[in-house]
mmCIF file of C-alpha atoms in Angstrom:
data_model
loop_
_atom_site.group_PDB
_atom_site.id
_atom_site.type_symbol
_atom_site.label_atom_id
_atom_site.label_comp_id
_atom_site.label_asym_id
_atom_site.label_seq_id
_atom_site.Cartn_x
_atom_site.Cartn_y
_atom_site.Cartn_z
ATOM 1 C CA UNK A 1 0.000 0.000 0.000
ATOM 2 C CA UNK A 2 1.066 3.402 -0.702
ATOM 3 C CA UNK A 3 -0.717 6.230 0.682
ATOM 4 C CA UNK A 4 -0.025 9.918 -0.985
ATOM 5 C CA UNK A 5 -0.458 12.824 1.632
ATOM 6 C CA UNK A 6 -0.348 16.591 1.469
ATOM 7 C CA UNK A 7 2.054 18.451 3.755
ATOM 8 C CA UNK A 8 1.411 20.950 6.238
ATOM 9 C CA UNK A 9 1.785 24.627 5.772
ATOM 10 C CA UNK A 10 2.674 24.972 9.530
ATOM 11 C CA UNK A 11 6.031 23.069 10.325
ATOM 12 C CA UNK A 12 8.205 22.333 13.682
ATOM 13 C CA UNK A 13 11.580 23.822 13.402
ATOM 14 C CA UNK A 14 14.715 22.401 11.313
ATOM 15 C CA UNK A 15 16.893 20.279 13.560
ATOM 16 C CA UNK A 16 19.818 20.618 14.682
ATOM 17 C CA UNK A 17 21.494 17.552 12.658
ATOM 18 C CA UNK A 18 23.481 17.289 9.665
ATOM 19 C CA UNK A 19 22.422 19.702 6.742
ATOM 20 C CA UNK A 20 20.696 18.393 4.432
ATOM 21 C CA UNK A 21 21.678 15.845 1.339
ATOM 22 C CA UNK A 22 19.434 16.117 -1.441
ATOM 23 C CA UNK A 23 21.385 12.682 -2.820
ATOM 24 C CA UNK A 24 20.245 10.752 0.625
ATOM 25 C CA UNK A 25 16.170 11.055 -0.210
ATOM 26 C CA UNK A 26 13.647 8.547 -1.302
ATOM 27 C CA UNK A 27 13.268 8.783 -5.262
ATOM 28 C CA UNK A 28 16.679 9.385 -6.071
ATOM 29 C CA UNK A 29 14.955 10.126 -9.416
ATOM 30 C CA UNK A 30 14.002 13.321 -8.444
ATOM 31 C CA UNK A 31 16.905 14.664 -7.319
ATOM 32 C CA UNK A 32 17.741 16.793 -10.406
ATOM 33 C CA UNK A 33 14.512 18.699 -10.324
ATOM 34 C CA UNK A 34 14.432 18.970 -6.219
ATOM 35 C CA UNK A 35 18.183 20.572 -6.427
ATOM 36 C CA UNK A 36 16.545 23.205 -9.459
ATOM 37 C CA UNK A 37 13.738 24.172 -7.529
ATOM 38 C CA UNK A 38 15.991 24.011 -4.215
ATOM 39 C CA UNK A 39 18.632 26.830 -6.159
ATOM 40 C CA UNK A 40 15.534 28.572 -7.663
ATOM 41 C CA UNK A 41 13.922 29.156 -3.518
ATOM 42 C CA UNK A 42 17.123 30.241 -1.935
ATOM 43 C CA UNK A 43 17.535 32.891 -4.890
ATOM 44 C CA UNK A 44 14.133 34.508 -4.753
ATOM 45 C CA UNK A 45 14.336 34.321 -1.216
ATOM 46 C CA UNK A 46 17.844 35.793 -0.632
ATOM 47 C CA UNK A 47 17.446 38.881 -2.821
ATOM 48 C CA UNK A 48 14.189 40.799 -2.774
ATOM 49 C CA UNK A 49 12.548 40.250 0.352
ATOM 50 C CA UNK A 50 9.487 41.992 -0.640
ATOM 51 C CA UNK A 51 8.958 40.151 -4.281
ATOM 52 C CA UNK A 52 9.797 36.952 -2.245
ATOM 53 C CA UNK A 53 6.827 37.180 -0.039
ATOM 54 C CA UNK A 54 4.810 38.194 -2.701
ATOM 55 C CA UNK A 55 5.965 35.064 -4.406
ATOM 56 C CA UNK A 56 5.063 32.386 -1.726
ATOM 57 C CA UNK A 57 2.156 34.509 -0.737
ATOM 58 C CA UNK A 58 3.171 34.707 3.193
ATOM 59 C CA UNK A 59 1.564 37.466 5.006
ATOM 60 C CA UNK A 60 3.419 40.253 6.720
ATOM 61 C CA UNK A 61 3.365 37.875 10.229
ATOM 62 C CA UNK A 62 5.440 35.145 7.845
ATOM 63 C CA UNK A 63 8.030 37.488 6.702
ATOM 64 C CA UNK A 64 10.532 35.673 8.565
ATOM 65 C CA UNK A 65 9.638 32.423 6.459
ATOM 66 C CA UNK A 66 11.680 33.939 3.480
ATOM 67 C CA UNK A 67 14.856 34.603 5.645
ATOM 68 C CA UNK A 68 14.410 30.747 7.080
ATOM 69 C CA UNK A 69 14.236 29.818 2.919
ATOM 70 C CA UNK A 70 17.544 31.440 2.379
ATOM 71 C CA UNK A 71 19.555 28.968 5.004
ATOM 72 C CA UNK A 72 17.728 25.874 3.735
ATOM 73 C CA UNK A 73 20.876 24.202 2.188
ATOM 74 C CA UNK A 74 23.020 24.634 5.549
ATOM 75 C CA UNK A 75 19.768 24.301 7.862
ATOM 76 C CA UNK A 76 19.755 21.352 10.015
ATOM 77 C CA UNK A 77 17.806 18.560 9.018
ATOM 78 C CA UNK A 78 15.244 16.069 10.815
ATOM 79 C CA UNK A 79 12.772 13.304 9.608
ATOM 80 C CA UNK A 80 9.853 14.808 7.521
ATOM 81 C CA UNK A 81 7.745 13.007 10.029
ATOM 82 C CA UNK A 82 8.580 15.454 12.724
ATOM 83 C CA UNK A 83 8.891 18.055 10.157
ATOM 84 C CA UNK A 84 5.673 18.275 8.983
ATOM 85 C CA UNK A 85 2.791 19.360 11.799
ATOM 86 C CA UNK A 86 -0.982 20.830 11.613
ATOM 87 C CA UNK A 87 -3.902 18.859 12.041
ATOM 88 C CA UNK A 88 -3.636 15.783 10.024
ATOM 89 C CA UNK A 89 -0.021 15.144 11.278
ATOM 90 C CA UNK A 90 -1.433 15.585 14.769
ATOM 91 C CA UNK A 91 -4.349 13.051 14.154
ATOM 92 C CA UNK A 92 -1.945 10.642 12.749
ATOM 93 C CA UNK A 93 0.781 11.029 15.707
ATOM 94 C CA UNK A 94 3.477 8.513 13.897
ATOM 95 C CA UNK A 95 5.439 9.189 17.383
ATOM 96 C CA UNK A 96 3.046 7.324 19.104
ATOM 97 C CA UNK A 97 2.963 4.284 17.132
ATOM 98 C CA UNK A 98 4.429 0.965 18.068
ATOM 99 C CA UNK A 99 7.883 0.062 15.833
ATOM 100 C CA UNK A 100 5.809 -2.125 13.573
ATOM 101 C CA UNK A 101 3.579 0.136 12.847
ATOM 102 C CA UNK A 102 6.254 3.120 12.435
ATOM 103 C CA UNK A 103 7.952 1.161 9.695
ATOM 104 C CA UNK A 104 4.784 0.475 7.647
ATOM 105 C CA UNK A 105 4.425 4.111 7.912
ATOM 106 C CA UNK A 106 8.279 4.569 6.845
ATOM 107 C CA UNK A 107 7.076 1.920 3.919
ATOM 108 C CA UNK A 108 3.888 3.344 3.105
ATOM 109 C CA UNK A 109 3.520 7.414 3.460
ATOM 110 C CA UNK A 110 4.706 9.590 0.547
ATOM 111 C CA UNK A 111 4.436 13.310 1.271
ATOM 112 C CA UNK A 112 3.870 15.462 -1.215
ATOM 113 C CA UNK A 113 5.719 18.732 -1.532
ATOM 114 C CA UNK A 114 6.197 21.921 -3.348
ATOM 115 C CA UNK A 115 9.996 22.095 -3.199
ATOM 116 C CA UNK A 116 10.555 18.470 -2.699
ATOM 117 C CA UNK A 117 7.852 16.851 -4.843
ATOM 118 C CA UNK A 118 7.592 13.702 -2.661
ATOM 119 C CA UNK A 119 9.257 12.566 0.301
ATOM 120 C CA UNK A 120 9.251 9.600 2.947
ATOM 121 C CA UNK A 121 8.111 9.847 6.244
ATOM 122 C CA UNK A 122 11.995 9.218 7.170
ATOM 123 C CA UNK A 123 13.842 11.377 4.951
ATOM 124 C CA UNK A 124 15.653 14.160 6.612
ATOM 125 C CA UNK A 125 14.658 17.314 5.371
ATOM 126 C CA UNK A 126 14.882 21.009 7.107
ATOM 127 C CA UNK A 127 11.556 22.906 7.851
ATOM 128 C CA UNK A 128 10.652 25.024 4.026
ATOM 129 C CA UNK A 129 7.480 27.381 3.355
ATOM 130 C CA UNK A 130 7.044 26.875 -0.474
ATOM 131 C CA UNK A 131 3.481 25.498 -1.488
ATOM 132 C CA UNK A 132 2.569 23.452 -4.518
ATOM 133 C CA UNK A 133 0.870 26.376 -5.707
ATOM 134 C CA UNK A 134 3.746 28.622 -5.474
ATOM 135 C CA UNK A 135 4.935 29.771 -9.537
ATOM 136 C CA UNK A 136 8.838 30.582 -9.090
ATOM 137 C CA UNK A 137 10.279 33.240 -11.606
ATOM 138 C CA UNK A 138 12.590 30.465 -13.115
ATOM 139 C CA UNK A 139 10.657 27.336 -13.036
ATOM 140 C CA UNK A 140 7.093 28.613 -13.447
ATOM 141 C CA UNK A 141 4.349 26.855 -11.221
ATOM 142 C CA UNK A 142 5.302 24.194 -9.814
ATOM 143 C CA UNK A 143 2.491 21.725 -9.765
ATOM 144 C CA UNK A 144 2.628 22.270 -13.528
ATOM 145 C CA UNK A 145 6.771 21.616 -13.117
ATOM 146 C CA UNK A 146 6.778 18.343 -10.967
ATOM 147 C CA UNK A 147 4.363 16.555 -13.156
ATOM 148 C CA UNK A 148 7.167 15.468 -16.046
ATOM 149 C CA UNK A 149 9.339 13.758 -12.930
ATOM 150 C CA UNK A 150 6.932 12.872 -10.725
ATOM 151 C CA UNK A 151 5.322 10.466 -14.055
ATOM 152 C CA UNK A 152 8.683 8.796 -14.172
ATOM 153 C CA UNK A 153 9.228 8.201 -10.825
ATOM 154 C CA UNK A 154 5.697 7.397 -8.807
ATOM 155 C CA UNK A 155 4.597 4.606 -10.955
ATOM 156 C CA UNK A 156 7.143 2.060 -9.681
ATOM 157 C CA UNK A 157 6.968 3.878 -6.238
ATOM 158 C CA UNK A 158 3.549 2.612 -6.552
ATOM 159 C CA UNK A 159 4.498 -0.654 -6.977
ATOM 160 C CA UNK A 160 1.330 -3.271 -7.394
ATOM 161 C CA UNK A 161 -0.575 -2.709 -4.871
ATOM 162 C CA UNK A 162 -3.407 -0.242 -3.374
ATOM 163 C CA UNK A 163 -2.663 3.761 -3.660
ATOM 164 C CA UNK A 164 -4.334 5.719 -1.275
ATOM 165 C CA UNK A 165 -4.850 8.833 -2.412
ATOM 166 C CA UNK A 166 -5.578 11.685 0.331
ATOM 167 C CA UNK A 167 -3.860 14.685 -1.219
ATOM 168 C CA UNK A 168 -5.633 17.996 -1.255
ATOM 169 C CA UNK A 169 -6.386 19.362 -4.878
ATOM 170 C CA UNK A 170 -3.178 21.603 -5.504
ATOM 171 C CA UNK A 171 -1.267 18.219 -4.760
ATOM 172 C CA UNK A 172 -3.019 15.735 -6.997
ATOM 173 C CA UNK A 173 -2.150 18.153 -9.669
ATOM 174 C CA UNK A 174 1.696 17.623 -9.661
ATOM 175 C CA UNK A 175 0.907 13.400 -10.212
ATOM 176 C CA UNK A 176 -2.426 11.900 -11.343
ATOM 177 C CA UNK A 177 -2.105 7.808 -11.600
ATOM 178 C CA UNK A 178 -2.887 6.826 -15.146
ATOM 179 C CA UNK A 179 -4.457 3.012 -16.289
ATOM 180 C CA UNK A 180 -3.227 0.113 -14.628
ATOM 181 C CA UNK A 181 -2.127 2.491 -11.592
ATOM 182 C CA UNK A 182 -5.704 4.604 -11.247
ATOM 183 C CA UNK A 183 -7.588 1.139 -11.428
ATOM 184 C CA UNK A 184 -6.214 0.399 -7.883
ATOM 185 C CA UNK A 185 -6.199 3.882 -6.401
ATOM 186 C CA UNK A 186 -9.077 5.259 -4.180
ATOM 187 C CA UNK A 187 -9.420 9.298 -3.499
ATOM 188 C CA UNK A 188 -11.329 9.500 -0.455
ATOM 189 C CA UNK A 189 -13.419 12.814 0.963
ATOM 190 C CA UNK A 190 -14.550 13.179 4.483
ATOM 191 C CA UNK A 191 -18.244 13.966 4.846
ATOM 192 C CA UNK A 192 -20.130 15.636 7.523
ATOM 193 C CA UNK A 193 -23.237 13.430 7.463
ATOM 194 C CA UNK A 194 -25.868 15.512 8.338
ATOM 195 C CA UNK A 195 -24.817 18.274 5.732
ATOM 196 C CA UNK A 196 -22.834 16.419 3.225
ATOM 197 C CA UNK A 197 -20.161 19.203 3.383
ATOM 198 C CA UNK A 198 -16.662 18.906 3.280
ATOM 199 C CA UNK A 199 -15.667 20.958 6.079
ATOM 200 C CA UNK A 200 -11.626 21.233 6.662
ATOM 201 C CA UNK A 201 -10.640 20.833 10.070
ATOM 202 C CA UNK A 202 -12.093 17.607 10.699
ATOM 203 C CA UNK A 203 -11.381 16.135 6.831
ATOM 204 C CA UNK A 204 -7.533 16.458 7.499
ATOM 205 C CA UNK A 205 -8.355 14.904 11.347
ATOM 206 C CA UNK A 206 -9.956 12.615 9.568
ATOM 207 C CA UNK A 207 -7.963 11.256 7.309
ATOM 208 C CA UNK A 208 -4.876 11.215 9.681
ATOM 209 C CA UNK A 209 -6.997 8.550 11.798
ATOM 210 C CA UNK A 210 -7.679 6.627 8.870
ATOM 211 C CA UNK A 211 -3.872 6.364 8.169
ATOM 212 C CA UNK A 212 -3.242 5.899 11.719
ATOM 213 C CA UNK A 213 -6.493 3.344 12.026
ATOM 214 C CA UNK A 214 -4.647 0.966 9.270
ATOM 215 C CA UNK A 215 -0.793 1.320 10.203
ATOM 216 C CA UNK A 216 -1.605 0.539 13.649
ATOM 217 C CA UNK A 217 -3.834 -2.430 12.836
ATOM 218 C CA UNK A 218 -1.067 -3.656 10.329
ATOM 219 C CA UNK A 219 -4.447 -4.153 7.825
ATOM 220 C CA UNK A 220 -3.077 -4.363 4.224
ATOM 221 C CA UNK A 221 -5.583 -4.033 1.655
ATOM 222 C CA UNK A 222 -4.730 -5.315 -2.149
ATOM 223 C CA UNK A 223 -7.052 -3.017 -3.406
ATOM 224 C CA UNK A 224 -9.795 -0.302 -3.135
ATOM 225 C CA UNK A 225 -12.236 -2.905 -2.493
ATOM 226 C CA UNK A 226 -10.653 -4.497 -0.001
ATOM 227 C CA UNK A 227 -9.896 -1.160 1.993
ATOM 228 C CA UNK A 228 -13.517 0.039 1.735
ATOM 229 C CA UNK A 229 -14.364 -3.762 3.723
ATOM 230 C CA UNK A 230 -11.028 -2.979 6.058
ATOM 231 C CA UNK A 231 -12.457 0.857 6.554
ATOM 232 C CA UNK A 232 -15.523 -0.274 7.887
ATOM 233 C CA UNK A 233 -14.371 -2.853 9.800
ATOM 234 C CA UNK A 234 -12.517 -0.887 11.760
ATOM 235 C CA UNK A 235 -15.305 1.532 12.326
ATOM 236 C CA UNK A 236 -16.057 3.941 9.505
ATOM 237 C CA UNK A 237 -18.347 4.785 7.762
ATOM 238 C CA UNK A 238 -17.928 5.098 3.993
ATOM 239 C CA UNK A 239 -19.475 5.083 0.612
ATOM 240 C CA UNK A 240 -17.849 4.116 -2.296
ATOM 241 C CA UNK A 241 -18.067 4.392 -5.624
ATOM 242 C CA UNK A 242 -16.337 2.324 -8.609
ATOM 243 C CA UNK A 243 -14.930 3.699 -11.505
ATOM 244 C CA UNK A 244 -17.588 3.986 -14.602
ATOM 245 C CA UNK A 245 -14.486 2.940 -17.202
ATOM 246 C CA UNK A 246 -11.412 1.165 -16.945
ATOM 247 C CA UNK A 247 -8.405 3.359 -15.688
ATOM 248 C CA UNK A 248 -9.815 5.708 -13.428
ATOM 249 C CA UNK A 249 -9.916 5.857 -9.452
ATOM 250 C CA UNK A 250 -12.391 4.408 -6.697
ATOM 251 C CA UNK A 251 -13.952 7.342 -4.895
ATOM 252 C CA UNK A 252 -14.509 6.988 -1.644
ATOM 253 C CA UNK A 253 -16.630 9.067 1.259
ATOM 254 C CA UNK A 254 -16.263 8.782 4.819
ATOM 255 C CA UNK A 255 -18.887 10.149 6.816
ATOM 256 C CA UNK A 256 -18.595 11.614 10.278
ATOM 257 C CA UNK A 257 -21.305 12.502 12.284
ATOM 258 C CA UNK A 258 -19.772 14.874 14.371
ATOM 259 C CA UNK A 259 -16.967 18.181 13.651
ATOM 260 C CA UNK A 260 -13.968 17.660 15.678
#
């Protein structure tokens, strides 16, 4: 199983550990584009401060954000577990996890990532403000940019098996499984049931219990099938709808009764 998350906008602070080594992530394949977006950041970020805000769309209270940007390559570096925070990393608490759980999570979680594009839960990265929907002066936007990389690298990632696809729009755009790949993907929306609303808060607490529901119970569905009858067995609700065609995703909606 892999299972594709967003990141977090808010993030704990970059370690105090070795700098980081763009060669040492997961997806070695990406390297080349991760070190050109990487050099394109720390420029924008270490000349005009004002066009660099501007750029990455941080309010006046984030202006230190760009000045954090500019130290990235000599920043310390800590797992992107710890890295990444907000309320679906606090829902899914990998820290609390027993040790087999915490290495199907090391297996299984792909974060997504404006400057990085994807990374595991284990690689060591320094904390970054740069959103998928940022558009750099050199590179252009870069959920247009990642997609030519990200389509030669996530299929194998993928391997056979289930994708679990709980990505936030802007995300999804930068890598959108194709045949064999969609067939055994499910996208999944959280539901409040009385209103049928998406409503944000508890859709990204949501979906960190989900994660957290199936790495702890070390349930390994082969498919979206399989991890609608694993969903509900351990407790959730959810609808779920199969693709019309060949080649396209499950979609599936979890329902909650209550906002928290």
């Amino acid at each position: 199983m892999l299972v594709l998350l967003p990141p977090s906008e808010g993030k704990a602070a970059s370690g105090r550990g070795a700098p980081l080594k763009t060669g040492s992530l997961s997806l070695p394949g990406l390297t080349a584009a991760r070190e050109a977006v990487l050099g394109e950041l720390v420029e924008l970020c270490a000349g005009d401060e004002e066009k660099a805000r501007e750029v990455l769309g941080l309010s006046e209270g984030l202006r230190g954000e760009v000045a954090k940007n500019v130290e990235l390559p000599t920043a310390g570096a800590r797992p992107a577990g710890e890295i990444y925070t907000g309320v679906l990393y606090d829902a899914l608490d990998l820290a609390s996890l027993d040790a087999a759980a915490k290495r199907r999570a090391a297996r299984s979680l792909l974060v997504f990532s404006g400057l990085w594009g994807a990374v595991r839960v284990t690689d060591r990265i320094p904390s970054y403000r740069c959103s998928m929907g940022v558009k750099l002066p050199g590179l252009g936007a870069l959920g247009a940019y990642w997609r030519a990389p990200m389509a030669e690298v996530l299929p194998e990632a993928a391997g056979d098996g289930l994708v679990l696809d709980l990505r936030s729009a802007a995300y999804a755009a930068a890598w959108r499984p194709k045949g064999e790949v969609a067939s055994r993907t499910a996208t999944v929306r959280v539901l409040h049931a009385p209103t049928r609303k998406v409503v944000s808060h508890f859709n990204k607490a949501t979906k960190g219990r989900i994660v957290r529901s199936l790495l702890a119970s070390g349930t390994a569905p082969e498919g979206p099938a399989e991890l609608v009858d694993a969903l509900r067995d351990l407790g959730y609700a959810v609808e779920a709808q199969a693709p019309a065609k060949a080649g396209k995703p499950w979609s599936l909606d979890v329902l909650v009764d209550e906002v928290h």
